[in-house]
């Protein structure tokens, strides 16, 4: 007679089944390959755009040739590459039309004209306008008998900060956005997979066979563990690819911060996945058909979208935003916001630890509620089970 399964063995068997089934499937390999290709395209695109946006070609006519030193100084101050070609008006217009020149500067005091084909790069406009205005001001002050350097010194503003400026802030910003994107993709993708798996088993009546030997809470736990490990494997592969590729292309040059961001992403992925996967599993158990699933899980997306949008749109310009700091302590928002703030270096260790503790408490409560909902509704087919009924009814 076969001995009954212990809780640990039951959970392990379900988890192994979910993990091996997903990892061996063609959809996992194809999805991973497509994601890597998309990441590679984005990295190459950003690298190309970055190199293109920092260089321009400008034509100068005989009337604007005297501005070349000022233009080059302005470009150097902005760490830009400005290639200047001296041409006559007709030749310059032809080269702009052919795309050989980004713009042509012509005219004189009061009649300066920057000619482009259909538009002129805004950064090039600012560079040329600044150089022309500075040259005009210098000439006017000199004509009035004033020392331009002395006048400029009297109007200079020195920027200072209470804390040392982080020279790696730009790269930390990249890390924060990447961590937010990876976590968002993983939580949404594999959280939804948990809900879909529950509905598939329920609609095919497979769950009835499984629950004849395994308790509902063990089946739920094993499913979450198995799919969570699949998501973790994908997260690690994508992270390794991204950090290796960005290091090779020179986009990231801070391996210590990158390693810390990866560890943080793994920790928060595990916390976020257990939290959201439990909610997704409970939502999936309420319906019996895949067609009904989308409307059921749609509300779960909002707590994921809000911190993701906040992390990629608000934090880059205001990393110490008060609302962002508060939201990063709320368990449903913490898995995306807190690692992004940590990657930017604005979340001290105590804040991270408090957020982790609050998320663990939330996981405990959500898992208990999800297990009750799952147990009371997973065997009920037909009409959709209401949340109130699933919480109140008994197995």
Tab-separated table of N, CA and C in Angstrom, residues 109-163:
chain	number	residue	atom	x	y	z
A	109	UNK	N	24.418	89.805	-37.966
A	109	UNK	CA	23.713	90.344	-36.805
A	109	UNK	C	22.289	90.776	-37.135
A	110	UNK	N	21.339	90.183	-36.456
A	110	UNK	CA	19.936	90.492	-36.686
A	110	UNK	C	19.289	89.680	-37.779
A	111	UNK	N	20.085	88.958	-38.578
A	111	UNK	CA	19.524	88.168	-39.697
A	111	UNK	C	20.080	86.742	-39.720
A	112	UNK	N	20.553	86.246	-38.568
A	112	UNK	CA	21.094	84.887	-38.517
A	112	UNK	C	20.010	83.880	-38.933
A	113	UNK	N	20.402	82.909	-39.759
A	113	UNK	CA	19.465	81.884	-40.226
A	113	UNK	C	20.121	80.510	-40.140
A	114	UNK	N	19.432	79.595	-39.473
A	114	UNK	CA	19.908	78.214	-39.385
A	114	UNK	C	18.985	77.369	-40.264
A	115	UNK	N	19.521	76.902	-41.381
A	115	UNK	CA	18.729	76.204	-42.391
A	115	UNK	C	18.888	74.691	-42.257
A	116	UNK	N	17.754	73.992	-42.183
A	116	UNK	CA	17.747	72.535	-42.167
A	116	UNK	C	16.898	72.013	-43.301
A	117	UNK	N	16.910	70.700	-43.517
A	117	UNK	CA	16.137	70.140	-44.615
A	117	UNK	C	14.639	70.209	-44.322
A	118	UNK	N	14.207	69.516	-43.279
A	118	UNK	CA	12.807	69.615	-42.874
A	118	UNK	C	12.675	69.995	-41.407
A	119	UNK	N	13.745	69.791	-40.638
A	119	UNK	CA	13.813	70.204	-39.242
A	119	UNK	C	15.265	70.292	-38.843
A	120	UNK	N	15.507	70.927	-37.719
A	120	UNK	CA	16.868	71.034	-37.193
A	120	UNK	C	16.866	70.462	-35.780
A	121	UNK	N	17.830	69.602	-35.523
A	121	UNK	CA	17.957	68.987	-34.198
A	121	UNK	C	17.894	70.073	-33.121
A	122	UNK	N	17.013	69.880	-32.129
A	122	UNK	CA	16.816	70.888	-31.090
A	122	UNK	C	18.101	71.177	-30.316
A	123	UNK	N	18.908	70.144	-30.069
A	123	UNK	CA	20.166	70.365	-29.348
A	123	UNK	C	21.143	71.187	-30.186
A	124	UNK	N	21.120	70.987	-31.521
A	124	UNK	CA	21.974	71.792	-32.390
A	124	UNK	C	21.463	73.233	-32.423
A	125	UNK	N	20.153	73.401	-32.421
A	125	UNK	CA	19.587	74.746	-32.365
A	125	UNK	C	20.054	75.481	-31.112
A	126	UNK	N	19.985	74.814	-29.971
A	126	UNK	CA	20.390	75.432	-28.716
A	126	UNK	C	21.878	75.762	-28.719
A	127	UNK	N	22.674	74.840	-29.268
A	127	UNK	CA	24.117	75.070	-29.311
A	127	UNK	C	24.452	76.294	-30.157
A	128	UNK	N	23.887	76.372	-31.363
A	128	UNK	CA	24.163	77.490	-32.266
A	128	UNK	C	23.628	78.793	-31.683
A	129	UNK	N	22.393	78.761	-31.153
A	129	UNK	CA	21.806	79.971	-30.584
A	129	UNK	C	22.639	80.490	-29.418
A	130	UNK	N	23.096	79.581	-28.569
A	130	UNK	CA	23.919	79.995	-27.438
A	130	UNK	C	25.236	80.606	-27.873
A	131	UNK	N	25.890	79.975	-28.858
A	131	UNK	CA	27.171	80.488	-29.342
A	131	UNK	C	27.011	81.855	-30.002
A	132	UNK	N	25.966	82.022	-30.805
A	132	UNK	CA	25.725	83.300	-31.483
A	132	UNK	C	25.407	84.395	-30.472
A	133	UNK	N	24.559	84.084	-29.501
A	133	UNK	CA	24.214	85.079	-28.488
A	133	UNK	C	25.413	85.470	-27.648
A	134	UNK	N	26.244	84.491	-27.300
A	134	UNK	CA	27.429	84.789	-26.505
A	134	UNK	C	28.400	85.646	-27.292
A	135	UNK	N	28.581	85.339	-28.570
A	135	UNK	CA	29.477	86.134	-29.417
A	135	UNK	C	28.952	87.558	-29.577
A	136	UNK	N	27.649	87.689	-29.805
A	136	UNK	CA	27.032	89.016	-29.957
A	136	UNK	C	27.187	89.838	-28.687
A	137	UNK	N	26.971	89.203	-27.526
A	137	UNK	CA	27.113	89.902	-26.245
A	137	UNK	C	28.558	90.321	-26.002
A	138	UNK	N	29.477	89.428	-26.316
A	138	UNK	CA	30.899	89.752	-26.129
A	138	UNK	C	31.311	90.937	-26.993
A	139	UNK	N	30.871	90.943	-28.241
A	139	UNK	CA	31.207	92.061	-29.136
A	139	UNK	C	30.593	93.372	-28.650
A	140	UNK	N	29.346	93.316	-28.150
A	140	UNK	CA	28.686	94.522	-27.662
A	140	UNK	C	29.390	95.074	-26.423
A	141	UNK	N	29.789	94.181	-25.504
A	141	UNK	CA	30.485	94.631	-24.299
A	141	UNK	C	31.850	95.219	-24.635
A	142	UNK	N	32.543	94.590	-25.559
A	142	UNK	CA	33.859	95.101	-25.961
A	142	UNK	C	33.726	96.483	-26.595
A	143	UNK	N	32.700	96.632	-27.441
A	143	UNK	CA	32.486	97.939	-28.080
A	143	UNK	C	32.140	99.010	-27.053
A	144	UNK	N	31.521	98.588	-25.927
A	144	UNK	CA	31.154	99.550	-24.887
A	144	UNK	C	32.271	99.773	-23.883
A	145	UNK	N	33.396	99.135	-24.100
A	145	UNK	CA	34.537	99.318	-23.213
A	145	UNK	C	34.508	98.454	-21.970
A	146	UNK	N	33.712	97.420	-21.985
A	146	UNK	CA	33.616	96.515	-20.842
A	146	UNK	C	34.390	95.227	-21.114
A	147	UNK	N	34.885	94.629	-20.020
A	147	UNK	CA	35.587	93.349	-20.144
A	147	UNK	C	34.558	92.223	-20.080
A	148	UNK	N	34.332	91.509	-21.179
A	148	UNK	CA	33.323	90.445	-21.178
A	148	UNK	C	33.548	89.392	-20.093
A	149	UNK	N	34.804	89.053	-19.837
A	149	UNK	CA	35.099	88.042	-18.825
A	149	UNK	C	34.703	88.513	-17.433
A	150	UNK	N	34.969	89.794	-17.140
A	150	UNK	CA	34.610	90.340	-15.828
A	150	UNK	C	33.106	90.402	-15.655
A	151	UNK	N	32.390	90.797	-16.733
A	151	UNK	CA	30.929	90.837	-16.676
A	151	UNK	C	30.362	89.439	-16.466
A	152	UNK	N	30.898	88.444	-17.188
A	152	UNK	CA	30.437	87.068	-17.048
A	152	UNK	C	30.676	86.534	-15.642
A	153	UNK	N	31.823	86.899	-15.054
A	153	UNK	CA	32.152	86.445	-13.702
A	153	UNK	C	31.166	86.987	-12.676
A	154	UNK	N	30.705	88.233	-12.862
A	154	UNK	CA	29.755	88.830	-11.921
A	154	UNK	C	28.384	88.143	-12.002
A	155	UNK	N	28.069	87.564	-13.160
A	155	UNK	CA	26.775	86.896	-13.315
A	155	UNK	C	26.836	85.386	-13.181
A	156	UNK	N	28.010	84.856	-12.857
A	156	UNK	CA	28.155	83.390	-12.761
A	156	UNK	C	27.459	82.848	-11.517
A	157	UNK	N	26.827	81.688	-11.656
A	157	UNK	CA	26.156	81.010	-10.542
A	157	UNK	C	26.845	79.673	-10.317
A	158	UNK	N	27.339	79.469	-9.116
A	158	UNK	CA	28.013	78.221	-8.779
A	158	UNK	C	27.010	77.230	-8.209
A	159	UNK	N	26.965	76.044	-8.774
A	159	UNK	CA	26.045	75.000	-8.314
A	159	UNK	C	26.740	74.157	-7.258
A	160	UNK	N	26.084	73.982	-6.121
A	160	UNK	CA	26.638	73.183	-5.032
A	160	UNK	C	25.546	72.268	-4.501
A	161	UNK	N	25.912	71.220	-3.844
A	161	UNK	CA	24.955	70.285	-3.259
A	161	UNK	C	25.344	69.972	-1.824
A	162	UNK	N	24.356	69.645	-1.023
A	162	UNK	CA	24.634	69.299	0.366
A	162	UNK	C	25.313	67.944	0.473
A	163	UNK	N	25.053	67.083	-0.480
A	163	UNK	CA	25.689	65.776	-0.519
A	163	UNK	C	26.537	65.670	-1.779
